[in-house]
């Protein structure tokens, strides 16, 4: 049985994202989105799970005539995104009004959804796409889960220390986070667990009722592809 990720765990992740090497790998992943967007005619883009807004800021610079906005369930992430000057809201996709030419789900956002969350999420996503709209996303490959993500990891800076223990079994990736934050002469400890779930492109296409327009392998951390970049066109 799959389980939703609690908001407290997502906020904990938000506090340590910059220690995990995500920002260093991001430009290589963003390049796939940039090339795909250059082939599309679009006037509006919604980034779901926008995080700290790095992706939106990069795309706004590349396409100044388009309208960009983002949503995230973590208030901390939304605060950081707004600080970068991008439009971001702490909102649920299914409660969001309006439609968009392009919806993006960047850095394996769909892998974070449990089985119970995935189906209604994709139905809401389809409803918020304009006719002929496109979903752009990336998914972790089995290799990415089994060979890249698992194991132990520690990182620190002057005010934080984070330790992560992770495993992948039966299609479920589990990462246990322990964070120590310096507060004066003391350290405050926080703990949380984040899960990701392996998703095949065919599964996403089936639930979304869509055609797979593009399937490109992405190698962020090793020579073997650890992600797939995908473009979906939902059928009417």
GROMACS .gro file of N, CA and C in nm, residues 17 22 25 30 34 43 58 77 83-85 88 90 99 101 113 135 137-138 146 157 160 166 178 210 221-222:
model
   81
   17UNK      N    1   1.704   2.104   0.087
   17UNK     CA    2   1.717   2.080  -0.057
   17UNK      C    3   1.849   2.132  -0.111
   22UNK      N    4   2.089   1.919  -0.565
   22UNK     CA    5   1.984   1.937  -0.665
   22UNK      C    6   2.014   2.056  -0.755
   25UNK      N    7   2.267   1.990  -1.032
   25UNK     CA    8   2.221   1.904  -1.142
   25UNK      C    9   2.110   1.969  -1.224
   30UNK      N   10   1.692   2.111  -1.678
   30UNK     CA   11   1.616   2.224  -1.734
   30UNK      C   12   1.638   2.237  -1.885
   34UNK      N   13   1.367   2.333  -2.171
   34UNK     CA   14   1.388   2.449  -2.258
   34UNK      C   15   1.373   2.411  -2.405
   43UNK      N   16   0.132   3.046  -2.437
   43UNK     CA   17   0.124   3.177  -2.373
   43UNK      C   18   0.120   3.170  -2.223
   58UNK      N   19   1.418   3.051  -1.440
   58UNK     CA   20   1.497   3.024  -1.560
   58UNK      C   21   1.412   3.032  -1.686
   77UNK      N   22   0.850   2.649   0.064
   77UNK     CA   23   0.893   2.656  -0.076
   77UNK      C   24   0.831   2.776  -0.147
   83UNK      N   25   1.037   3.500  -0.312
   83UNK     CA   26   1.156   3.580  -0.286
   83UNK      C   27   1.240   3.595  -0.412
   84UNK      N   28   1.229   3.496  -0.503
   84UNK     CA   29   1.302   3.503  -0.630
   84UNK      C   30   1.229   3.586  -0.736
   85UNK      N   31   1.110   3.635  -0.702
   85UNK     CA   32   1.037   3.720  -0.794
   85UNK      C   33   0.946   3.647  -0.889
   88UNK      N   34   0.395   3.254  -0.724
   88UNK     CA   35   0.379   3.121  -0.666
   88UNK      C   36   0.273   3.126  -0.557
   90UNK      N   37   0.054   2.871  -0.251
   90UNK     CA   38   0.041   2.746  -0.176
   90UNK      C   39  -0.100   2.694  -0.201
   99UNK      N   40  -0.705   2.772  -1.689
   99UNK     CA   41  -0.643   2.670  -1.774
   99UNK      C   42  -0.511   2.724  -1.829
  101UNK      N   43  -0.165   2.653  -2.120
  101UNK     CA   44  -0.116   2.588  -2.241
  101UNK      C   45  -0.019   2.475  -2.209
  113UNK      N   46   0.381   1.117  -0.564
  113UNK     CA   47   0.239   1.094  -0.542
  113UNK      C   48   0.211   0.946  -0.516
  135UNK      N   49   0.160   1.838  -2.124
  135UNK     CA   50   0.226   1.814  -1.995
  135UNK      C   51   0.371   1.779  -2.020
  137UNK      N   52   0.715   1.662  -1.808
  137UNK     CA   53   0.755   1.614  -1.676
  137UNK      C   54   0.878   1.524  -1.689
  138UNK      N   55   0.933   1.485  -1.575
  138UNK     CA   56   1.040   1.387  -1.574
  138UNK      C   57   1.011   1.285  -1.465
  146UNK      N   58   1.733   0.239  -0.795
  146UNK     CA   59   1.808   0.125  -0.741
  146UNK      C   60   1.956   0.152  -0.724
  157UNK      N   61   2.638   2.238   0.669
  157UNK     CA   62   2.699   2.369   0.656
  157UNK      C   63   2.714   2.424   0.797
  160UNK      N   64   2.360   2.369   0.982
  160UNK     CA   65   2.274   2.251   0.963
  160UNK      C   66   2.358   2.126   0.942
  166UNK      N   67   1.828   0.563   0.299
  166UNK     CA   68   1.723   0.535   0.203
  166UNK      C   69   1.734   0.394   0.147
  178UNK      N   70   1.709   1.298   0.899
  178UNK     CA   71   1.735   1.351   1.032
  178UNK      C   72   1.811   1.482   1.016
  210UNK      N   73  -0.359   1.003  -2.253
  210UNK     CA   74  -0.274   1.090  -2.333
  210UNK      C   75  -0.182   1.010  -2.425
  221UNK      N   76   2.336   1.214  -1.286
  221UNK     CA   77   2.438   1.181  -1.187
  221UNK      C   78   2.535   1.073  -1.233
  222UNK      N   79   2.498   0.994  -1.334
  222UNK     CA   80   2.586   0.890  -1.388
  222UNK      C   81   2.569   0.888  -1.539
   0.00000   0.00000   0.00000
